[in-house]
Coordinates of C-alpha atoms and ligand atoms in Angstrom, one line a residue:
X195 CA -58.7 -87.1 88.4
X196 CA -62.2 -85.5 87.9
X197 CA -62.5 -82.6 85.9
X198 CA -65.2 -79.8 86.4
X199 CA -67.0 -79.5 83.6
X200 CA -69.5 -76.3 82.6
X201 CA -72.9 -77.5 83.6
X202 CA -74.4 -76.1 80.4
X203 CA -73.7 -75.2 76.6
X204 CA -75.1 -71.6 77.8
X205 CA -72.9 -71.7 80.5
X206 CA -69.2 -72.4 78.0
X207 CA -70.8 -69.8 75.7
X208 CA -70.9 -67.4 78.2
X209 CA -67.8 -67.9 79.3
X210 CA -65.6 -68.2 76.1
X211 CA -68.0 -65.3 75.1
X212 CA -66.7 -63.6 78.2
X213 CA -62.4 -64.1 77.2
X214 CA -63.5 -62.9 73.8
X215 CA -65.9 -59.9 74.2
X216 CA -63.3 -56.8 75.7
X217 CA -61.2 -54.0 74.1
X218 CA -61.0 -56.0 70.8
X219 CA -64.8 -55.2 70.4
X220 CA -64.8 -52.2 71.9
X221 CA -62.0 -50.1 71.3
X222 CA -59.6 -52.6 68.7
X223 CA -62.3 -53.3 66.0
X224 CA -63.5 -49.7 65.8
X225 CA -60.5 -48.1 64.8
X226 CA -58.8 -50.8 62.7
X227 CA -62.2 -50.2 60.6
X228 CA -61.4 -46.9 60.4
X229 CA -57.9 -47.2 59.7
X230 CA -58.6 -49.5 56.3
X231 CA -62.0 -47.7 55.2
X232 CA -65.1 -48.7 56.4
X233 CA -67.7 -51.2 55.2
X234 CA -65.1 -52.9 52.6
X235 CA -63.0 -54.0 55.4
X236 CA -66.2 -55.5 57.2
X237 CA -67.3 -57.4 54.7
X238 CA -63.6 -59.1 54.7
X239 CA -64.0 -59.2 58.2
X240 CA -67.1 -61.5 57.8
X241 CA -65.4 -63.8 55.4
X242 CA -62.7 -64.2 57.5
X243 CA -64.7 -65.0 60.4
X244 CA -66.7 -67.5 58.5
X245 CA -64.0 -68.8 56.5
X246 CA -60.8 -68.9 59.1
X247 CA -61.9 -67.9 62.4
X248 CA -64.8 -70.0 62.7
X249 CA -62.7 -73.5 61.6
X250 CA -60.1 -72.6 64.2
X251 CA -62.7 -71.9 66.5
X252 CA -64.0 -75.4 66.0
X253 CA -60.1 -76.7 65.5
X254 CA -59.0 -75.6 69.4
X255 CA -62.6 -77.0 70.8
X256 CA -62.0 -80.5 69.5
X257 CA -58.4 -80.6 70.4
X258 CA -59.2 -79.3 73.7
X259 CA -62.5 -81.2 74.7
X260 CA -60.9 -84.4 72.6
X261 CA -58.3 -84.5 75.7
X262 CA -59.9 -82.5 78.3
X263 CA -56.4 -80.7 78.7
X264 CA -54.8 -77.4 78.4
X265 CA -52.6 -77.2 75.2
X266 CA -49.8 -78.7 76.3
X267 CA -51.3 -81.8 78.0
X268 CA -53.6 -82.1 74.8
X269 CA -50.9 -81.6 72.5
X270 CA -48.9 -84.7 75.0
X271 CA -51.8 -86.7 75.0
X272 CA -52.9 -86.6 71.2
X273 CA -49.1 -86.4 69.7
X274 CA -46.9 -87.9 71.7
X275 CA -43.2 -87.3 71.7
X276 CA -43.6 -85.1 68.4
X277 CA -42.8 -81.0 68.2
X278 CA -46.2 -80.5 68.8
X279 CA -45.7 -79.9 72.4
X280 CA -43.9 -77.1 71.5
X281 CA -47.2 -75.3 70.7
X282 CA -47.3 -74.7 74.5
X283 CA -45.0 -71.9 74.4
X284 CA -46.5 -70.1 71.6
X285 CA -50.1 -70.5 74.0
X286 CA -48.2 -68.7 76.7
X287 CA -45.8 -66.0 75.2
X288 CA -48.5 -64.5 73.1
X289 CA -51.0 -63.7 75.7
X290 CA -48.1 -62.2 77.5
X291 CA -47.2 -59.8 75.1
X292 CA -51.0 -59.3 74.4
X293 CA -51.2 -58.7 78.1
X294 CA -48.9 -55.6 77.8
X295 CA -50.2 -53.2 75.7
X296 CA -53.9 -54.5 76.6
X297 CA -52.9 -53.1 80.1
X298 CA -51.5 -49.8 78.8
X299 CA -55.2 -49.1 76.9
X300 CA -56.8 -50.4 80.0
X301 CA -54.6 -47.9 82.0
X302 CA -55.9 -45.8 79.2
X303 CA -59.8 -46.2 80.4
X304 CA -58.8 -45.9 84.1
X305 CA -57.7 -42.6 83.4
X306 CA -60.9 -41.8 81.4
X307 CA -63.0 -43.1 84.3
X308 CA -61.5 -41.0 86.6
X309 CA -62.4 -38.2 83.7
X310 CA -65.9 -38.8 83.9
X311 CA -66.2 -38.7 88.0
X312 CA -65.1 -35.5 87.3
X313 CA -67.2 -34.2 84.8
X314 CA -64.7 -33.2 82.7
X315 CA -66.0 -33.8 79.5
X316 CA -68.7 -31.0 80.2
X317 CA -69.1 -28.1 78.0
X318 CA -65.5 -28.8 76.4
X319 CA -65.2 -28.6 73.0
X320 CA -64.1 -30.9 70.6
X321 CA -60.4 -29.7 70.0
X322 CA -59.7 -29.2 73.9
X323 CA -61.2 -33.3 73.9
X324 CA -58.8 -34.2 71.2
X325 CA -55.5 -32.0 72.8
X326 CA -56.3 -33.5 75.9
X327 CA -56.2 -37.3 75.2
X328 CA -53.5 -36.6 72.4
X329 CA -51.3 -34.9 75.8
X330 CA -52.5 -37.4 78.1
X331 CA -50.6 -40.6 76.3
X332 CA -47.6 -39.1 74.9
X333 CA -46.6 -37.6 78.6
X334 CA -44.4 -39.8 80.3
X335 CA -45.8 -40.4 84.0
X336 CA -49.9 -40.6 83.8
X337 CA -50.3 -43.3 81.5
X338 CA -47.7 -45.2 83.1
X339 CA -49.4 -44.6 86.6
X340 CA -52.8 -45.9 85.2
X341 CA -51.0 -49.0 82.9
X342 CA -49.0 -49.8 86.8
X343 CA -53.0 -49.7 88.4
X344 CA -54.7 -51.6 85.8
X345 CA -52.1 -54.8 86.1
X346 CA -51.9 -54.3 89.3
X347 CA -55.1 -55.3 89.5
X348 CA -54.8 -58.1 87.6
X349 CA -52.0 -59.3 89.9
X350 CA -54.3 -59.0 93.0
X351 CA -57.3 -60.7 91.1
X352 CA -55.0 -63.5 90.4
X353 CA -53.4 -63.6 94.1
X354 CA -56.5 -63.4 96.0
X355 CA -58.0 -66.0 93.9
X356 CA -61.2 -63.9 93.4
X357 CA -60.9 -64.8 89.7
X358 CA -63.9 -67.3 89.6
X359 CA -65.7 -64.1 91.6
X360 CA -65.1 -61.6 88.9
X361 CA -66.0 -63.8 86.2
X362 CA -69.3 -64.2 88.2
X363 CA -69.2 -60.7 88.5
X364 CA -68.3 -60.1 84.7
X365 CA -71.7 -62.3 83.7
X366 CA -73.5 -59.1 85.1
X367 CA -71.5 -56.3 83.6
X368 CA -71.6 -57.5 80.0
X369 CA -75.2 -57.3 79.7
X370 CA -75.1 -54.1 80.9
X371 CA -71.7 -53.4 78.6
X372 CA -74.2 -54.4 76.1
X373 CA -77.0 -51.9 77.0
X374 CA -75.0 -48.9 77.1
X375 CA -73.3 -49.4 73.7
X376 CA -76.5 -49.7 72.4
X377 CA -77.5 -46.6 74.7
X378 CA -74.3 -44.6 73.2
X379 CA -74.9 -46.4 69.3
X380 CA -78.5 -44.8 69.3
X381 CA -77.6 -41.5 70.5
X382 CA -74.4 -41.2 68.4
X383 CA -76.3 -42.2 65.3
X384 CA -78.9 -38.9 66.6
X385 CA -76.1 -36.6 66.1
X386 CA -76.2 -34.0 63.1
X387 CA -73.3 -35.4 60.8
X388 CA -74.0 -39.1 61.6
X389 CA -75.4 -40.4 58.7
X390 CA -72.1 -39.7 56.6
X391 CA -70.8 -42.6 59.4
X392 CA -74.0 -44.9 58.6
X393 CA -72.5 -44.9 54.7
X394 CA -68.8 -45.4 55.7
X395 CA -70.0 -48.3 57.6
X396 CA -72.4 -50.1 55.3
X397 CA -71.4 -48.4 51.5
X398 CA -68.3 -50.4 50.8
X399 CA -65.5 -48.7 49.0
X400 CA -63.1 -51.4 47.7
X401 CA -60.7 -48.4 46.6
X402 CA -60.3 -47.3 49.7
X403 CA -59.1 -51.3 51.1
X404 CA -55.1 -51.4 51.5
X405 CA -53.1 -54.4 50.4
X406 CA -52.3 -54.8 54.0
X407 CA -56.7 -54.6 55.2
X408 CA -57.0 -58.6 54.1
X409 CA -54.3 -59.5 56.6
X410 CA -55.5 -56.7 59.0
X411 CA -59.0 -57.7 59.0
X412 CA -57.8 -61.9 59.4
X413 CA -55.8 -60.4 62.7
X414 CA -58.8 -58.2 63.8
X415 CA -61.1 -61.7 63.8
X416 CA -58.9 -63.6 65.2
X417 CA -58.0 -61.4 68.0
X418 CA -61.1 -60.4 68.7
X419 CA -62.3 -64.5 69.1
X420 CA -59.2 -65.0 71.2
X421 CA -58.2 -67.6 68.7
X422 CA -54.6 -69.4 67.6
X423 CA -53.2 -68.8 71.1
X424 CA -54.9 -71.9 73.1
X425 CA -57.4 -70.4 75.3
X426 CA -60.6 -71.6 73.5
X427 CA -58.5 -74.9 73.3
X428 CA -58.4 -74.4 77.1
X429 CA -62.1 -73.4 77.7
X430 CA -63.2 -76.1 75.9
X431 CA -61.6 -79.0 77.7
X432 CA -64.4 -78.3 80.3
X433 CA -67.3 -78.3 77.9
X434 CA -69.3 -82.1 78.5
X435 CA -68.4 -84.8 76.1
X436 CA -71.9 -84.5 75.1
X437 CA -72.5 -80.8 74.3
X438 CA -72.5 -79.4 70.5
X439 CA -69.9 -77.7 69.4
X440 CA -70.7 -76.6 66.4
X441 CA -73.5 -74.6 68.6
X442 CA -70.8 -73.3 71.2
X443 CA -68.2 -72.2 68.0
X444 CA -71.4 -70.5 66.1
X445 CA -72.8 -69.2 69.5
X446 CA -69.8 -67.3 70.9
X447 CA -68.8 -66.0 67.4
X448 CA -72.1 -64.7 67.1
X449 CA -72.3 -62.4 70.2
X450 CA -68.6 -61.3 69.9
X451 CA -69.2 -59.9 66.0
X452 CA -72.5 -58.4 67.9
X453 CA -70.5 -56.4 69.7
X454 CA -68.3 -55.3 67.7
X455 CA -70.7 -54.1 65.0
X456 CA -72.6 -52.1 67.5
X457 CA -69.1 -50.2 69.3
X458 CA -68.6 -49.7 65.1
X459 CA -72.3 -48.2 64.9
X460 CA -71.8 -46.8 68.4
X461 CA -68.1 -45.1 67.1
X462 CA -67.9 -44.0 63.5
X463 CA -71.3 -42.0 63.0
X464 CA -69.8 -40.0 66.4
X465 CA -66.8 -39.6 64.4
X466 CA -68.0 -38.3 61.5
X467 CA -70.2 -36.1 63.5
X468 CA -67.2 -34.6 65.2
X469 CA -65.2 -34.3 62.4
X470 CA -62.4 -36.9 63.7
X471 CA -60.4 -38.3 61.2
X472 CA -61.8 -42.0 60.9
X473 CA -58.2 -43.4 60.5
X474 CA -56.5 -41.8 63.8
X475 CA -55.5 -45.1 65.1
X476 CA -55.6 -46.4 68.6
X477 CA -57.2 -43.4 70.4
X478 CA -60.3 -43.5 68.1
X479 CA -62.5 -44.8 71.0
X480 CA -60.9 -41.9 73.6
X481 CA -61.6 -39.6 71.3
X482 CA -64.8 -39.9 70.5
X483 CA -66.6 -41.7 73.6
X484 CA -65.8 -38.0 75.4
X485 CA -67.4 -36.1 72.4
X486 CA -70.4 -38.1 72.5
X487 CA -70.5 -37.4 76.5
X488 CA -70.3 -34.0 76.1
X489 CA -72.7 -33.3 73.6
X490 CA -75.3 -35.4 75.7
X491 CA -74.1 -33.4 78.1
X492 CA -75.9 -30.3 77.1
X493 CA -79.0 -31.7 76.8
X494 CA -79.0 -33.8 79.8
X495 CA -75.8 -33.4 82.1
X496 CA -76.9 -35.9 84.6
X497 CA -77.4 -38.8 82.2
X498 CA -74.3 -38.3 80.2
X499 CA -72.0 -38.3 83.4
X500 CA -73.8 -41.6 84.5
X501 CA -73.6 -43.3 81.4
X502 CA -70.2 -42.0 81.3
X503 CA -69.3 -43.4 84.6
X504 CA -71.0 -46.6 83.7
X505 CA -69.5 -47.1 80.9
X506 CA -65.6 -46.8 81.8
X507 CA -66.8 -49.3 84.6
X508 CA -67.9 -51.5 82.3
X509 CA -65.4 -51.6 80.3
X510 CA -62.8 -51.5 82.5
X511 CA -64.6 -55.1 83.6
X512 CA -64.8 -56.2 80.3
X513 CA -60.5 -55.5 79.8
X514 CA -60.6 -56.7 83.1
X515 CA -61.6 -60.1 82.3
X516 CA -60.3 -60.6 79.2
X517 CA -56.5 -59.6 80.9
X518 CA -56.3 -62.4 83.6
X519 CA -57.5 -65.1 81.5
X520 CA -54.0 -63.7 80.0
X521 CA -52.3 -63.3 83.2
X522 CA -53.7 -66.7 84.4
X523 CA -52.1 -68.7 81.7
X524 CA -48.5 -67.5 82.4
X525 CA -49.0 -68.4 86.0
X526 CA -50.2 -71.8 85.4
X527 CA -47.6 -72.4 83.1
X528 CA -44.9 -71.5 85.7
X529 CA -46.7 -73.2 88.4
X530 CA -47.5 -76.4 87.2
X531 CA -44.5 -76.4 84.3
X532 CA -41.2 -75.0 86.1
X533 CA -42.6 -76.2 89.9
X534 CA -42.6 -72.0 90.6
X535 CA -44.8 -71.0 93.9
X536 CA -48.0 -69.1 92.5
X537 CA -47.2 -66.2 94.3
X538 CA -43.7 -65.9 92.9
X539 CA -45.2 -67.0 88.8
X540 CA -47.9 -64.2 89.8
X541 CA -44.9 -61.4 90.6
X542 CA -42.7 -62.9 87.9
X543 CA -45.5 -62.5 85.2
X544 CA -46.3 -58.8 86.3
X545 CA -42.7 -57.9 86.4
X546 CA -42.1 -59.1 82.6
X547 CA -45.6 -58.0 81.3
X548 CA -45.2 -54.2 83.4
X549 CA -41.9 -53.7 81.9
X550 CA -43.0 -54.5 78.5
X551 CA -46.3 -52.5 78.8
X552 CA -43.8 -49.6 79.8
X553 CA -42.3 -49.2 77.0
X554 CA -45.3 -50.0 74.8
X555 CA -47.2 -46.9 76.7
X556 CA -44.0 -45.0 76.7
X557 CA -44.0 -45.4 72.3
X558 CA -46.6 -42.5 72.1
X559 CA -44.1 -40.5 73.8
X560 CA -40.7 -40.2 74.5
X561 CA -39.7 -43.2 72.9
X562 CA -41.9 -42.7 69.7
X563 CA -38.6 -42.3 67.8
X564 CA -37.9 -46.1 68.0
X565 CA -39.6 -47.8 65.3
X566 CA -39.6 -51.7 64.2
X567 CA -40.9 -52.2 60.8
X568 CA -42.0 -49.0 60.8
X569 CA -44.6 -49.1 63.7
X570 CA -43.8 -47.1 67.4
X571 CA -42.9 -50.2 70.2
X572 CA -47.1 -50.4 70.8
X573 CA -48.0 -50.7 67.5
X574 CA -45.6 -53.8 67.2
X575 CA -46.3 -55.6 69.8
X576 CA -49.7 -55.4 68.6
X577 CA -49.1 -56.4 64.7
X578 CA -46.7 -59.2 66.2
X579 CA -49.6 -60.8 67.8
X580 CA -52.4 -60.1 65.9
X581 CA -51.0 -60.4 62.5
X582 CA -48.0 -63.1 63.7
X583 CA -48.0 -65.3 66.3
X584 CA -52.3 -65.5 66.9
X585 CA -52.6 -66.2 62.8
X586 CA -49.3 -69.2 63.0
X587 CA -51.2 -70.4 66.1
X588 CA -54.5 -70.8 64.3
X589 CA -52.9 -72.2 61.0
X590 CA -51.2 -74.6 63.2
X591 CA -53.8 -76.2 65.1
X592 CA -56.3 -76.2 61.5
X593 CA -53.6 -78.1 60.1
X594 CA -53.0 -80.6 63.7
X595 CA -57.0 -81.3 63.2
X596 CA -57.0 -81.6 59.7
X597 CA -54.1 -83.7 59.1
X598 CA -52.7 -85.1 62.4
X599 CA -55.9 -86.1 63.9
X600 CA -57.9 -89.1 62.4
X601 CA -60.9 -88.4 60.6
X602 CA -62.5 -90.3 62.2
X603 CA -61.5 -88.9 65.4
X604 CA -62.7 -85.6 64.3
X605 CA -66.0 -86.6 63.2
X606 CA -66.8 -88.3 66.8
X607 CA -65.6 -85.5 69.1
X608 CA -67.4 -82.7 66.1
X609 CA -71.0 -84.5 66.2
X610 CA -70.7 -86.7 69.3
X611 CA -70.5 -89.9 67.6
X612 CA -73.2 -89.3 65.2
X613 CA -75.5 -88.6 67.6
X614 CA -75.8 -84.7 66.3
X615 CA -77.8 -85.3 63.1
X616 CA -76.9 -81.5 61.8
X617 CA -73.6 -81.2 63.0
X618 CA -73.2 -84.9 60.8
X619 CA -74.7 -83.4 57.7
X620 CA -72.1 -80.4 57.4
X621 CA -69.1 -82.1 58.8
X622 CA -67.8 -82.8 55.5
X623 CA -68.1 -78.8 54.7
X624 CA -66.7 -78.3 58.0
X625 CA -63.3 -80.8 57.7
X626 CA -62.9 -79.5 54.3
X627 CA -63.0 -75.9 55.5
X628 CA -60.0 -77.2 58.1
X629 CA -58.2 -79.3 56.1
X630 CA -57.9 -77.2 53.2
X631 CA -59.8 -73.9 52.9
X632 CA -58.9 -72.1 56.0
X633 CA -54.6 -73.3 56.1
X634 CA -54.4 -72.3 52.6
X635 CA -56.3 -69.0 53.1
X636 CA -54.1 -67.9 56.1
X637 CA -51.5 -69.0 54.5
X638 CA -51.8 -66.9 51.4
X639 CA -52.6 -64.0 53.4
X640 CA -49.3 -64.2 55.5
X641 CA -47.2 -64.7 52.7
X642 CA -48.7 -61.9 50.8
X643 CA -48.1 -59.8 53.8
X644 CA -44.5 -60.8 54.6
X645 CA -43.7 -60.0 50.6
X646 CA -45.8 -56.7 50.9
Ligands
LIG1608 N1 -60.4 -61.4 72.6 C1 -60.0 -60.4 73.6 C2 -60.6 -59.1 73.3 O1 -61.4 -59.0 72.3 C3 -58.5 -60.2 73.6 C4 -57.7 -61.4 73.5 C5 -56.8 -61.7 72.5 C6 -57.5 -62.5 74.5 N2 -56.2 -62.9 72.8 C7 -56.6 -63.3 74.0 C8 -58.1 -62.7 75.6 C9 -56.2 -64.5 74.7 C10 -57.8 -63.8 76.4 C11 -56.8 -64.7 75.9 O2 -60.5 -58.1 74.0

């Protein structure tokens, strides 16, 4: 059978740039800075991306264009008859549960589109901002409402098969995603108060780094590449046997830690200006996007209601995007796995991922008593994957590439035979930073964590 390949390296960056770039940028990497104290934890942030990410990265591409399969296919054809094909089920339950409490903050931005249509973040000041996103998630029905739209929409992307359409479509939004952050980053660093933000973001602290950041900051990466769970495995399986990937790894990495610095810049100088506590957690981004509004507001109503508008658009695309390449592989896996029709996986998946996502948005509320390791049902689900299952994923396919493939193998499929004379020159670097460096490192970090 013939496979579609991407017709370019541009074109796979883009696209793998496109599963990675969405709240983890925008709305996860913000806070978690601000939860573990600024420019320390970005520096760690960088080392882990360079370190760990970045050999994982490179780990699922030749695994996945090696085979041109999905995970399970690739983990069939390169180990047969070995446990290894159990990885399949860590590719699909994690995105699930990702899937749930993406959709509740998702739901989240419906909401704060709606907002902005109607102008509500005009002339309000900052505590009646803070009260009223505070009130919004702990009530019971609202978020629920908006979390119920948001995959709901995902379902009917998925169903009417208009995926490929809004990934099109998605290819438009992000540049202008990227245009408005930097709109927002240049007019939040203007406000009196922000240069206190600029220090806590480039002045690092290392007193103010928890024992838990290192682990935190591995997680952040790692989510934020959409790494250890398969999908770059999957995206790569269509990249041409004779494209770079040691371009395509460095390439995507690059734009997605461009985003996320700039929603930082955009973020914490606003915070700081407002007097917002840096560390407040999961509504730092809906606390301070309307603050920022609202100020610009006074100077230039008009502009600050568009941008607003645009912006929840945006990013709703962006979470948008990002949630059915979740979705997607849950469906696949019953369709093509279990022999379910696609429009019962489709129903199946949203039934399972809307009842988890209902208790996740319900945590902030009613059910904010129940805790697991001391965090409310959201902030599990979210540790689970980000600091659990997405970290055992990446350690385990480092350690498929570094010690289950051949060498040999490796070398071929990581410089095309050779034929890459720079891609050549660093593999040793490269297959020692897999082999050894980055299982070690992760390793060490989740033991650590466990004990801690
Ligand atoms: N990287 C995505 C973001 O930053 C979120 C994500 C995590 C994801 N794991 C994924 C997306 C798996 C697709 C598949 O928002």
């Amino acid at each position: 059978m013939s496979r579609e390949h991407f017709s370019s390296r541009s074109t796979a960056v883009l696209a793998m740039a496109g599963s990675a770039i969405g709240l983890g940028n925008i709305w996860r990497f913000p806070y978690m800075v601000g939860e573990n104290g600024g420019a320390a934890f970005i520096l760690v942030y960088l080392l882990a991306t360079l370190l760990l990410s970045l050999p994982i990265f490179f780990s699922e591409s030749i695994i996945g264009r090696a085979t041109h399969q999905g995970t399970i296919g690739a983990m069939k054809a390169l180990a047969p008859g070995t446990a290894w094909r159990h990885m399949g089920l860590l590719t699909v339950l994690s995105p699930l549960i990702i899937l749930s409490f993406y959709s509740v903050v998702g739901g989240w931005s419906v909401e704060y589109l709606l907002k902005s249509l109607t102008f509500d973040f005009q002339g309000a000041t900052q505590e009646d901002l803070g009260a009223a996103f505070g009130g919004f998630i702990s009530s019971t029905w609202g978020p629920l409402v908006c979390h119920t739209v948001f995959l709901s929409l995902c379902a009917l992307i998925i169903l009417a098969g208009v995926k490929k359409g809004i990934e099109q479509f998605s290819k438009y939004t992000m540049p202008l995603l990227f245009l408005l952050i930097v709109v927002i980053m240049v007019y939040s660093l203007s406000l009196p108060g922000a240069s206190e933000g600029v220090k806590y973001l480039l002045k690092p602290d290392f007193s103010r780094l928890k024992a838990s950041s290192v682990a935190a900051a591995m997680g952040q990466s790692f989510f934020s590449l959409s790494l250890g769970v398969g999908t770059i495995l999957t995206y790569s399986s269509y990249i041409r046997t004779e494209e770079n990937l040691l371009s395509s790894g460095v390439g995507t990495a690059a734009f997605d830690l461009g985003f996320a610095l700039i929603a930082g810049f955009a973020v914490m100088p606003a915070v700081f200006a407002a007097g917002i506590a840096p560390g407040a957690g999961p509504g730092l981004l809906f606390e301070t996007l309307p603050y920022i509004f609202s100020k610009m507001g006074m100077n230039l109503p008009w502009l600050s209601s568009l941008v607003a508008v645009l912006l929840f658009v945006t990013v709703l695309v962006a979470a948008l995007t990002s949630a059915i390449s979740m979705f997607e592989v849950g469906v696949t896996f019953l369709v093509e796995e279990r022999g379910v029709k696609r429009s019962r996986a489709t129903g199946l998946i949203f039934l399972g991922t809307w009842a988890l996502g209902c208790l996740c948005s319900l945590s902030f509320g009613p059910l904010d008593g129940i805790r697991l390791f001391g965090k409310n049902i959201f902030g599990f689900c979210d540790a689970l994957t980000a600091n659990f299952l997405m970290t055992f994923g990446g350690l385990l396919f480092t350690l498929f590439v570094g010690w289950k493939m051949k060498k040999e193998q490796v070398r071929d499929e990581f410089t095309c035979g050779g034929q890459l004379r720079f891609s050549a020159r660093i593999f040793p670097a490269v297959y020692f930073l897999i082999r050894w460096i980055a299982p070690a490192v992760i390793l060490l970090i989740f033991v650590t964590n466990l004990l801690l």
